[in-house]
Short mmCIF file of C-alpha atoms in Angstrom, two decimals:
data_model
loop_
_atom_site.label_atom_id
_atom_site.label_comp_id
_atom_site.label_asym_id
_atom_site.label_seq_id
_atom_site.Cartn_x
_atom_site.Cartn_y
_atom_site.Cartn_z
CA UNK A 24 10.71 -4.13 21.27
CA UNK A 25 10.02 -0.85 22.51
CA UNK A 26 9.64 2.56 20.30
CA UNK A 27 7.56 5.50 19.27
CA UNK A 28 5.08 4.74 16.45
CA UNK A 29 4.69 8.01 14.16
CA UNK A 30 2.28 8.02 11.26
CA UNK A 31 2.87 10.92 8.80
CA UNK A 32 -0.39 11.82 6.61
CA UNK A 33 2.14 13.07 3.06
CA UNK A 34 4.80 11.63 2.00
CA UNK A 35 6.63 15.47 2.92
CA UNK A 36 6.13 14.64 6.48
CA UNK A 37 7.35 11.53 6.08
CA UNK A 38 10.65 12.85 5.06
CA UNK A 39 11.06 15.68 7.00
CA UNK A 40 10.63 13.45 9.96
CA UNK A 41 13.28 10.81 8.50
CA UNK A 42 15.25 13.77 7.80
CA UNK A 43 14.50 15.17 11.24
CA UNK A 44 15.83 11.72 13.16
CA UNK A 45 18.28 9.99 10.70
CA UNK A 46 19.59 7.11 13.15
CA UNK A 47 17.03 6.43 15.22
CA UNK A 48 13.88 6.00 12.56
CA UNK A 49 13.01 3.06 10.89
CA UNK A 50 10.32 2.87 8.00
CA UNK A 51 7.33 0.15 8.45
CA UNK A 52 5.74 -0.58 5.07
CA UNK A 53 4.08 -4.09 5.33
CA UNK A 54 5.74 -4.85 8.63
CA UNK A 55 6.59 -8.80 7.57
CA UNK A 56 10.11 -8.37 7.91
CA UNK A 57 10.60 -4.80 10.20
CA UNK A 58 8.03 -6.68 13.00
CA UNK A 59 10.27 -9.94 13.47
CA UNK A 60 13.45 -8.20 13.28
CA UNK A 61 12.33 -5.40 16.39
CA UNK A 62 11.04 -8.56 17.67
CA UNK A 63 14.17 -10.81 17.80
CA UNK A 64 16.30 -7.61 18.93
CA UNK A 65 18.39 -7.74 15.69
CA UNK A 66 16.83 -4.36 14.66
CA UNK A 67 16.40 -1.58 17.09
CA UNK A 68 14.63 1.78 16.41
CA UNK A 69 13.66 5.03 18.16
CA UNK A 70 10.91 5.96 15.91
CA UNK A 71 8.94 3.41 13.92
CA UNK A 72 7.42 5.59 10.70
CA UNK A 73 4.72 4.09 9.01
CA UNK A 74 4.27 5.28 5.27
CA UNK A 75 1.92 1.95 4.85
CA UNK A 76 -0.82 4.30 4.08
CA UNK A 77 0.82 7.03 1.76
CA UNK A 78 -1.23 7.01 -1.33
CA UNK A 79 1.47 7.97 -4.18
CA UNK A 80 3.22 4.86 -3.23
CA UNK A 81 0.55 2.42 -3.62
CA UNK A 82 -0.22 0.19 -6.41
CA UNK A 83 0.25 -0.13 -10.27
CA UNK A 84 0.45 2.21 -12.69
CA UNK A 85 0.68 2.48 -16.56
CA UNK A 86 3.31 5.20 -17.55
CA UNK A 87 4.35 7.05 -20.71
CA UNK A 88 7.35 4.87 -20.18
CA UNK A 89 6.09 1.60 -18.86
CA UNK A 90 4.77 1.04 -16.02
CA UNK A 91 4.92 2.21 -12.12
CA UNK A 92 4.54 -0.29 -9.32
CA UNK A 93 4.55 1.70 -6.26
CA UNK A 94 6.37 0.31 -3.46
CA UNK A 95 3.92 -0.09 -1.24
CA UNK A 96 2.07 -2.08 -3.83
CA UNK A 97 1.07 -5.70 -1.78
CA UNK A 98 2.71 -8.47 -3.12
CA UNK A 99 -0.70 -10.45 -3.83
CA UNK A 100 -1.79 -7.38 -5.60
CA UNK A 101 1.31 -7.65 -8.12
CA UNK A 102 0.49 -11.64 -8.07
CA UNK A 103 -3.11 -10.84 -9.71
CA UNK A 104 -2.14 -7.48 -11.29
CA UNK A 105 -4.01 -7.36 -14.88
CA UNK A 106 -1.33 -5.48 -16.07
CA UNK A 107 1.62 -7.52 -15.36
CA UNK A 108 0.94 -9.63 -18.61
CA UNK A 109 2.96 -10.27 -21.68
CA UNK A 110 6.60 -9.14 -20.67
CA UNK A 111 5.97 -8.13 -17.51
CA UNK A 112 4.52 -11.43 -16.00
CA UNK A 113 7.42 -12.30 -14.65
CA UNK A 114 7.05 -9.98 -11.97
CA UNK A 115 3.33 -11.45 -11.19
CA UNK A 116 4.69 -15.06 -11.52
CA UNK A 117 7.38 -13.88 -9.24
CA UNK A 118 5.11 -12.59 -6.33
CA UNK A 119 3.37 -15.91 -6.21
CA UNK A 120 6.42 -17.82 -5.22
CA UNK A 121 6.98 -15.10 -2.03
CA UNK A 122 6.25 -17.12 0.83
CA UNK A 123 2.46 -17.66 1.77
CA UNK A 124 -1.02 -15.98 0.87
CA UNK A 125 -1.18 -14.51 4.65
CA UNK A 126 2.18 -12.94 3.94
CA UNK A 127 1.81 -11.65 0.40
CA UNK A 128 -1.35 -9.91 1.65
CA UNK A 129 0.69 -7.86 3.64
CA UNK A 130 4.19 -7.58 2.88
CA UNK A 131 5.45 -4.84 0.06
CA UNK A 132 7.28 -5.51 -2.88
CA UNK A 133 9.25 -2.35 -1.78
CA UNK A 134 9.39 -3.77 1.53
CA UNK A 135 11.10 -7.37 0.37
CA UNK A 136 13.33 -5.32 -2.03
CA UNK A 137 14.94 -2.39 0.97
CA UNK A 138 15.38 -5.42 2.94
CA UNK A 139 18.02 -6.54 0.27
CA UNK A 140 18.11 -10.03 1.21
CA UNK A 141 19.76 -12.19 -1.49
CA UNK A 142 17.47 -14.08 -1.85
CA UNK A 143 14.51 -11.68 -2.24
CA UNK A 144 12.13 -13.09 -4.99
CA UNK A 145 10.73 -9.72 -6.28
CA UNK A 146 14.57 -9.07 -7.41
CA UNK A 147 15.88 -11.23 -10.07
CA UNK A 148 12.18 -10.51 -12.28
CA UNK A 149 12.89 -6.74 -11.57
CA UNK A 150 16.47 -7.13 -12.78
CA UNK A 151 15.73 -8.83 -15.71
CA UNK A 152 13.48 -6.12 -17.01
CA UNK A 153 15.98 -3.10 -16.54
CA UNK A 154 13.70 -1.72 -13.28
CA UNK A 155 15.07 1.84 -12.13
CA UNK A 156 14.28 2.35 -8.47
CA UNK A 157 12.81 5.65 -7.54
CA UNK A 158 14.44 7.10 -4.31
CA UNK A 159 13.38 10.41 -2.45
CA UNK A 160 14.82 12.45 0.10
CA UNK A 161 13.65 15.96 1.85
CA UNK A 162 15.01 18.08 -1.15
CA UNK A 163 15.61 15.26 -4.17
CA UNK A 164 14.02 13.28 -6.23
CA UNK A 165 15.90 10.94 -8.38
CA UNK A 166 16.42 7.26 -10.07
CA UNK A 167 18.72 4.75 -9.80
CA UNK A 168 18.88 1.15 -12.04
CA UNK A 169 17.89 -1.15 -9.46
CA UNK A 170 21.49 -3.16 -10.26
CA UNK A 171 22.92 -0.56 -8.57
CA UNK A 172 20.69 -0.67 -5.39
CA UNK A 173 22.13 -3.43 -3.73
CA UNK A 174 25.06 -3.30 -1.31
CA UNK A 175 25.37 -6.30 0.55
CA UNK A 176 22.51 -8.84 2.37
CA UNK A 177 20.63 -6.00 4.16
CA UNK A 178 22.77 -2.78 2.81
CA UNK A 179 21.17 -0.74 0.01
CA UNK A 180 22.23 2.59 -0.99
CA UNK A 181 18.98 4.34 0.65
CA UNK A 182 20.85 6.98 3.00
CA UNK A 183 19.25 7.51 6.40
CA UNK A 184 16.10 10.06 5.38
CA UNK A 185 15.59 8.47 1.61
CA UNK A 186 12.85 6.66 1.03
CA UNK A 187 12.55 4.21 -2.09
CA UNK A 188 9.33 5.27 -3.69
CA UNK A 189 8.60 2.99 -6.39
CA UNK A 190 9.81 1.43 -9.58
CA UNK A 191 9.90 2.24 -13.35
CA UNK A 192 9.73 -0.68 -15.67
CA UNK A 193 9.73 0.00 -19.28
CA UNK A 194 7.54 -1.39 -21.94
CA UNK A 195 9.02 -4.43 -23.49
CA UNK A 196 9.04 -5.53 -26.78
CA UNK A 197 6.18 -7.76 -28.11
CA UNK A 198 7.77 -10.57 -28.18
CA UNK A 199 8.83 -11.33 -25.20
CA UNK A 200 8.84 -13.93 -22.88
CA UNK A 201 10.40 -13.61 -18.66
CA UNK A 202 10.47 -16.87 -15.93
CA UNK A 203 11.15 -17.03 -12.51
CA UNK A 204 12.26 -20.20 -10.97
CA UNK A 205 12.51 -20.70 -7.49
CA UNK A 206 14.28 -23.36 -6.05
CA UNK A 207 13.88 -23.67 -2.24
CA UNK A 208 13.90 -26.46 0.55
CA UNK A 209 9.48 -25.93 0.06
CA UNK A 210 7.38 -24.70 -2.25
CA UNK A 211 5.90 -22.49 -0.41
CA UNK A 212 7.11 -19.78 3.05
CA UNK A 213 11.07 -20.99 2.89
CA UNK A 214 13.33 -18.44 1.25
CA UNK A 215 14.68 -19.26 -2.35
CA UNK A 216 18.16 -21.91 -2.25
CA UNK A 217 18.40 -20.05 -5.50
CA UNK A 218 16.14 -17.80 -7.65
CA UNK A 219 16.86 -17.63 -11.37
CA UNK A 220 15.05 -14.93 -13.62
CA UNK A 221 15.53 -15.56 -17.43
CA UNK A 222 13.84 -12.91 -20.01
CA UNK A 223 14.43 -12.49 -23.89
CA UNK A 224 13.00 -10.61 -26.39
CA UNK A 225 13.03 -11.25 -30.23
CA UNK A 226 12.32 -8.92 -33.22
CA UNK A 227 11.92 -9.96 -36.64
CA UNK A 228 13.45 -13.43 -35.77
CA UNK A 229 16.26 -12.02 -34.47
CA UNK A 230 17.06 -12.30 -30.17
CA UNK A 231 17.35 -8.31 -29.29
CA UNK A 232 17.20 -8.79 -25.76
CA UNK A 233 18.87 -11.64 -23.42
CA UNK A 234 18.68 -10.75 -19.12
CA UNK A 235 19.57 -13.56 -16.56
CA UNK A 236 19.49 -12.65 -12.95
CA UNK A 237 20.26 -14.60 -10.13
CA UNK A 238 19.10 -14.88 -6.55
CA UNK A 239 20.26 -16.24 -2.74
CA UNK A 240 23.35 -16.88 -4.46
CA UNK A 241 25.76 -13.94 -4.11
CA UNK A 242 25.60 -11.14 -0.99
CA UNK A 243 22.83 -9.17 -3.33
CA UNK A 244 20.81 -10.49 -6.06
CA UNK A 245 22.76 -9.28 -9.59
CA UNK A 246 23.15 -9.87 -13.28
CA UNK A 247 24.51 -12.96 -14.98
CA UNK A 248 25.91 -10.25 -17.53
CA UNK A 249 28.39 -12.92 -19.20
CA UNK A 250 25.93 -15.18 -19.64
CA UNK A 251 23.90 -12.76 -21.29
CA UNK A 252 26.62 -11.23 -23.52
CA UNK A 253 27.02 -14.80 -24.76
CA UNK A 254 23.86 -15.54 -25.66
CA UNK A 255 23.58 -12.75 -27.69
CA UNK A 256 26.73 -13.20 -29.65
CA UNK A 257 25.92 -16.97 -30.29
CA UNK A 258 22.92 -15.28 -31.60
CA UNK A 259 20.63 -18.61 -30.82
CA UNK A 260 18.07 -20.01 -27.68
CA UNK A 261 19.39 -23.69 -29.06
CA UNK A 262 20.12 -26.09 -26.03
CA UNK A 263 23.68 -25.77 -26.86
CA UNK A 264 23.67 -22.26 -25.99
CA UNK A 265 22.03 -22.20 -23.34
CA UNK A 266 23.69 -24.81 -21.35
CA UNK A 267 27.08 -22.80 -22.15
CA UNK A 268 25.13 -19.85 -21.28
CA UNK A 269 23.90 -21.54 -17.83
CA UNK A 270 27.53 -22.99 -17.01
CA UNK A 271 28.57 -19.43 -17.26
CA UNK A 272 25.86 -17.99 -14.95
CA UNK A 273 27.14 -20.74 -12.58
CA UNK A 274 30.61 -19.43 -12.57
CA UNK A 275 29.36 -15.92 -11.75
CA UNK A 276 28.08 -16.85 -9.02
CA UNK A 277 29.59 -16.78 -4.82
CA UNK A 278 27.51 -19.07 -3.19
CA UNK A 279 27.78 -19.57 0.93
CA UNK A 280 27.16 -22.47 2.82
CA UNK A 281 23.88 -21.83 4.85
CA UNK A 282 21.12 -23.55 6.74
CA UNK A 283 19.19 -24.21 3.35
CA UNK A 284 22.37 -25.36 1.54
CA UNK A 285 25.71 -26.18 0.53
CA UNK A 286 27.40 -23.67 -1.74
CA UNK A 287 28.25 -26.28 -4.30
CA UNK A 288 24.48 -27.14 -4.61
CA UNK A 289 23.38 -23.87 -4.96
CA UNK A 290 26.20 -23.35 -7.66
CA UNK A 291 25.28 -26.50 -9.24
CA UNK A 292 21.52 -25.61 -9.12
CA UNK A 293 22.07 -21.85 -10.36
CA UNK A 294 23.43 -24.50 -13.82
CA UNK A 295 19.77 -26.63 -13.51
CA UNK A 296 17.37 -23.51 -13.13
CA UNK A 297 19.08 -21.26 -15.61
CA UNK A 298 18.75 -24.29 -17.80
CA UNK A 299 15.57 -25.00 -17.44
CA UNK A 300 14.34 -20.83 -17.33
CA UNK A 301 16.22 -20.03 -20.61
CA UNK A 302 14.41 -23.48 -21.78
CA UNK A 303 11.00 -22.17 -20.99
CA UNK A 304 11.41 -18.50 -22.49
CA UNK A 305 12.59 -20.15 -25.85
CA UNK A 306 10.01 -22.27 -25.92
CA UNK A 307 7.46 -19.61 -24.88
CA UNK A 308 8.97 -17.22 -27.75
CA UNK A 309 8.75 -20.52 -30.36
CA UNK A 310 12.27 -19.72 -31.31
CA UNK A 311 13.76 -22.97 -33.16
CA UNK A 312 9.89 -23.73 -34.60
CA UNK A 313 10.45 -22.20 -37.98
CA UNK B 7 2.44 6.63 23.98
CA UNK B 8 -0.82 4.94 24.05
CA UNK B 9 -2.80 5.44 20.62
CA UNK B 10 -6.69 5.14 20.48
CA UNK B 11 -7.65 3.03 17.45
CA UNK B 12 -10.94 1.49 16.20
CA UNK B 13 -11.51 -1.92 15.01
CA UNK B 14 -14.65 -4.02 13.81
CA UNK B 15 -14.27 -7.55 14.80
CA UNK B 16 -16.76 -9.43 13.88
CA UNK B 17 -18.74 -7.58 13.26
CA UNK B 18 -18.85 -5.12 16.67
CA UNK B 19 -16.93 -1.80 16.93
CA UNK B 20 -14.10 -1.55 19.54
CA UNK B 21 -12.37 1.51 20.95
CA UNK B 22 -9.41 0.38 22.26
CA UNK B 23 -5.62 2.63 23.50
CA UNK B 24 -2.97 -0.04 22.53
CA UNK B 25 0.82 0.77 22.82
CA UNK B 26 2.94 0.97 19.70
CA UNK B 27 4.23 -2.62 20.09
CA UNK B 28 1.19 -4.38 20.73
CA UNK B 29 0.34 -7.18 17.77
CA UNK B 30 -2.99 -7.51 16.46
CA UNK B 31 -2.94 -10.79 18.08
CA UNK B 32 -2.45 -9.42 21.68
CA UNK B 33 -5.00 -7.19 21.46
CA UNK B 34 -7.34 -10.12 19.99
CA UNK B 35 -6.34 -12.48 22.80
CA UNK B 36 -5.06 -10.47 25.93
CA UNK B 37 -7.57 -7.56 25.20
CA UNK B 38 -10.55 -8.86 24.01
CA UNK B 39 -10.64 -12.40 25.12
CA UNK B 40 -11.06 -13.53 21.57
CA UNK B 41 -8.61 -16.58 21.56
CA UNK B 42 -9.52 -18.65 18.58
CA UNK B 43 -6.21 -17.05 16.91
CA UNK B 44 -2.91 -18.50 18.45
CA UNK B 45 0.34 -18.02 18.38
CA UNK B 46 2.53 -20.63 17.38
CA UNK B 47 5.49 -19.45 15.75
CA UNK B 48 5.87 -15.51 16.73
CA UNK B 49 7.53 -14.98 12.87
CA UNK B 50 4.61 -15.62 10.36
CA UNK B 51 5.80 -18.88 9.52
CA UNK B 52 3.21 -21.28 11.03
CA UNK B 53 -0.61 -19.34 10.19
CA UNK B 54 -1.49 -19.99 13.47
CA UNK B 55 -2.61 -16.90 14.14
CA UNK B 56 -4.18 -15.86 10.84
CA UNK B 57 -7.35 -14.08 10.82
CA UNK B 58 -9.46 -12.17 7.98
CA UNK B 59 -8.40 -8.30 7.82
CA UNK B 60 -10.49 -6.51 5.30
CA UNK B 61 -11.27 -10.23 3.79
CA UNK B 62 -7.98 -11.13 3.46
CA UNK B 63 -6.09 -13.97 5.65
CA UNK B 64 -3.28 -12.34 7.34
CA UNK B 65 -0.70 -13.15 10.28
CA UNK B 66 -2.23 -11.46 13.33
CA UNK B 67 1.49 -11.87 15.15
CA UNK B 68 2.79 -9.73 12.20
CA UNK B 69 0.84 -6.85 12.33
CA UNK B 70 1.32 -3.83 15.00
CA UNK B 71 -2.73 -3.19 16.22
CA UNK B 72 -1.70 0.49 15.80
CA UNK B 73 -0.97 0.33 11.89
CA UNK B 74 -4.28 -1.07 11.16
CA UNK B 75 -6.44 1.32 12.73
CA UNK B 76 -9.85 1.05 11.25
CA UNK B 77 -9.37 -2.25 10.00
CA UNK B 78 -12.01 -4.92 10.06
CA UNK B 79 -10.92 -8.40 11.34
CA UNK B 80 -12.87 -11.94 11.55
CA UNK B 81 -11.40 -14.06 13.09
CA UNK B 82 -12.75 -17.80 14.12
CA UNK B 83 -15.37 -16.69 16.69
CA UNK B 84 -17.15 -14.33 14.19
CA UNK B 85 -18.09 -17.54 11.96
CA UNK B 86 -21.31 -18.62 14.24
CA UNK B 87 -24.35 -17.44 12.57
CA UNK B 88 -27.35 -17.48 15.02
CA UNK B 89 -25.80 -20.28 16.88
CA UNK B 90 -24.62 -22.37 14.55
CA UNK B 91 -21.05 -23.27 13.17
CA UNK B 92 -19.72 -22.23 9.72
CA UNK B 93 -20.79 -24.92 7.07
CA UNK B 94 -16.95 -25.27 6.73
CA UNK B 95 -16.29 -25.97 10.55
CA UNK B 96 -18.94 -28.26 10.08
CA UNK B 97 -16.68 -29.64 7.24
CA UNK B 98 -13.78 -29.81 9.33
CA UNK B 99 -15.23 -31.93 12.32
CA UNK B 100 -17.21 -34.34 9.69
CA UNK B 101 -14.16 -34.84 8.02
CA UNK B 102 -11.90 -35.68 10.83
CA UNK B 103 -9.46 -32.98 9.50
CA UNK B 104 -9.44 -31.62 13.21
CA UNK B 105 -7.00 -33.36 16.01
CA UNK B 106 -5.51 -31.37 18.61
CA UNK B 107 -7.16 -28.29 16.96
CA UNK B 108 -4.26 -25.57 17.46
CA UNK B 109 -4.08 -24.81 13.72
CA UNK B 110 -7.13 -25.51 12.93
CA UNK B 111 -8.90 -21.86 13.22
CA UNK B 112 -6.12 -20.32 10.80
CA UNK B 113 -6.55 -23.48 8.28
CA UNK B 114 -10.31 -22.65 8.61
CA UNK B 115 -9.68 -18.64 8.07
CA UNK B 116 -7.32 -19.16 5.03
CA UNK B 117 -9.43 -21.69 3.60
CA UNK B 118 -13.08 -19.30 3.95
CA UNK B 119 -10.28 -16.34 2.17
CA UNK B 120 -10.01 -18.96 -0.79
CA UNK B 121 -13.55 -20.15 -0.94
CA UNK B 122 -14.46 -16.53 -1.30
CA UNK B 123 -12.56 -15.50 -3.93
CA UNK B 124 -12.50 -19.41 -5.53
CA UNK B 125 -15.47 -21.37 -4.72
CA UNK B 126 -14.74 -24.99 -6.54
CA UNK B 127 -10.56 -24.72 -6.25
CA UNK B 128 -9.04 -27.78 -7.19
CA UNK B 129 -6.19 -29.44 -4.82
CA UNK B 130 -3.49 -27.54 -6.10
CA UNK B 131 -5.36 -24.72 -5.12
CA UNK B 132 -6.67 -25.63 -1.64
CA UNK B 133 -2.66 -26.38 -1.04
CA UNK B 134 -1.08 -23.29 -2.09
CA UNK B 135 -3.53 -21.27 -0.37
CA UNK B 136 -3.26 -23.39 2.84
CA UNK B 137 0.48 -23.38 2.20
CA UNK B 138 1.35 -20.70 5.21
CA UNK B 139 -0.92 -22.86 7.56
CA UNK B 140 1.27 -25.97 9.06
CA UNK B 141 -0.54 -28.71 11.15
CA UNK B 142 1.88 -31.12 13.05
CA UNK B 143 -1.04 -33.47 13.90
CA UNK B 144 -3.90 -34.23 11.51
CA UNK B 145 -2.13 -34.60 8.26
CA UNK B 146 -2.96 -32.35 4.98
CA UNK B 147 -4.70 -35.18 3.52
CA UNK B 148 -8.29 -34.77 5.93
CA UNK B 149 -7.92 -31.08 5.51
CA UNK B 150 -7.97 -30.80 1.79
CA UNK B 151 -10.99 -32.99 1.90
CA UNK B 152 -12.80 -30.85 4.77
CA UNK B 153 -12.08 -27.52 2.85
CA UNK B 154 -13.68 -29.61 -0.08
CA UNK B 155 -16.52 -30.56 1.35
CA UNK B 156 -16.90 -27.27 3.10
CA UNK B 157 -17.06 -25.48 -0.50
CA UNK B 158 -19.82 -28.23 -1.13
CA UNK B 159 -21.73 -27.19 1.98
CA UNK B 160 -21.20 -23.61 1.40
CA UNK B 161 -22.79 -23.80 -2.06
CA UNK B 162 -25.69 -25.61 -0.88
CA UNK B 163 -25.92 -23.09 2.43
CA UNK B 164 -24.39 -19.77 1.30
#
């Protein structure tokens, strides 16, 4: 592990540096993943540019439209954030599965979501809430729908010189209800076998909003969107629907065979969780109790 | 290139020139002599190494010394207080929850970061917080107890 460590004071330097060295820069945010990885040899970097301290990047934010979290907002922060309540607890519910208190002290929930792992637990709650990821570069500013953000385990569509900025999650409708279930090997440190994120909204007794999305189960974490559509059409949060509605999210899944698991499992499990998430935000929302 | 930083540990100011790569747990333990942290794992898996930055338990063998210039650490060492041992260290001997003793100043660290911020947590607590600190020896079982008792003692001591 050998490099140059460069700490820009704005987040203009910080660009026109990336911008300056493409290839050979890396960004360090929280470090939990970026230190092991120059560690083990299986990342390499000229430059090492820490934007851990860039203000307008840091933690949570009401918005005209929502809410910003910045990226560099800690994961424990987000965990104990009195502002991720109502719809947006999923996200805080999220963060407290992430590995271990030492570790959400430090690492970024920009940090776990650049490093596009599949099975990165700040995804599937972001997903379900229709997060747009802010991205900047030297000259642009501009947002993308985090669905869109994933390329692959470890690929994102950040080009070398962007940086991801922070995300924009819009204000939810009163009644709603998100869960994130994480099912891993522990209950704590080990990364998700599969991570299921189940929201809905209702107005006026009616289901207006249905989002299922599904981690550590497909190269990047994604959208049952099926599973969704049928939900809505059925209309109902009745068990019968959502078993279907889980069965479906099964199929949409591509599952590998890793350390942590089989494929079938995790298929078979990605049937259990959604189950049991859609399960808890019907109950949560009372629907079926008059 | 070297890079002077500044960090309190324990309460004492140090100047120190590390090199980009060097961990906050080097410069603890090959630096300063201060080898109550250890490393076990390398990869922020094990808590070995954890110490308090800012009052918050961290992984020492994550964090480049460099990127926390300014920072103030405690780590096992800084828990005497005129010559005596932390109420919970007390805790932890009385309690047998120590055996071969590798883990046990991160499981002490964590624990004091949840005692601060939670003085009576209940075992569900004491186990998610301690969840990032493993001990191959002791058992769990002695440990919850000591951190128990040690909120107990801490009550009665400050």
């Amino acid at each position: 592990m050998q490099f140059e460590y460069f700490r820009p004071q704005s987040m203009n330097e910080a660009l026109r540096f990336l911008a300056d060295h493409k290839k050979e820069a890396m960004i360090l945010a929280g470090g939990t993943d970026v230190i092991n990885g120059l560690r083990t040899g299986k990342q390499a970097a000229k430059y090492l540019v820490d934007i851990g301290h860039l203000a307008d990047m840091k933690g949570i934010h009401p918005a005209d439209d929502g809410l910003f979290i910045g990226a560099l907002a800690k994961v424990r922060d987000i965990e104990r954030s009195p502002l991720l309540v109502d719809g947006w607890r999923v996200i805080a519910q999220a963060a407290g599965t992430l590995a271990s208190a030492q570790i959400r002290n430090l690492a970024t929930i920009g940090g776990n979501i650049c490093n596009a792992s599949p099975s990165a637990d700040m995804a599937p709650a972001l997903l379900v809430l229709d997060s747009m990821a802010e991205i900047a570069g030297i000259e642009e500013r501009h947002r993308v729908p985090l669905d869109q953000f994933f390329k692959g385990p470890g690929k994102t569509i950040l080009a070398p010189g962007q940086i991801l900025i922070g995300f924009h999650v819009g204000r939810q409708l009163p009644n709603t209800a998100g869960y994130y279930i994480k099912r891993g090997v522990r209950r704590a440190m080990d990364c998700a076998i599969v991570g299921v994120a189940a929201l809905a909204s209702t107005s006026d007794g009616h289901l207006s909003k249905v989002r299922i999305a599904l981690g550590a189960v497909a190269p990047t974490p994604f959208r049952a969107y099926k599973a969704e559509q049928f939900i809505l059409e059925q209309g109902d949060l009745d068990q019968t629907t959502i078993s279907k509605a889980a069965r479906i999210a099964s199929e949409a899944c591509r599952p590998i065979d890793d350390v942590r698991s089989r494929a079938w499992y995790r298929r078979r499990m990605v049937e259990v969780e959604t189950n049991r998430a859609l399960g808890w935000v019907a109950k949560e929302l009372k629907w079926g109790e008059g | 290139m070297k890079h002077a930083i500044e960090l309190t540990i324990n309460g004492k100011c140090y100047q120190i020139e590390v090199e980009p790569e060097e961990r906050l747990l080097d410069v603890l333990r090959d630096r300063l002599g201060l080898i109550g942290a250890k490393e076990g794992c390398s990869t922020g898996d094990c808590g070995a190494c954890t110490v308090l930055m800012n009052g918050q338990a961290v992984t020492s063998c994550m964090i480049l010394a460099v990127a926390v210039d300014g920072a103030d650490i405690t780590t096992i060492e800084g828990l005497e207080k005129d010559g005596e041992i932390h109420p919970l260290q007390k805790a932890f001997i009385e309690e047998g929850a120590v055996q071969c003793g590798y883990c046990t100043p991160g499981m002490i660290l964590s624990a004091l970061a949840l005692l601060k911020e939670n003085p009576e947590p209940s075992d569900d607590e004491i186990r998610r917080a301690l969840a990032g600190n493993l001990c191959r020896c002791t058992g769990y079982t002695r440990i919850i107890a000591a951190v128990k008792a040690g909120a107990e003692r801490m009550k009665n001591h400050g």
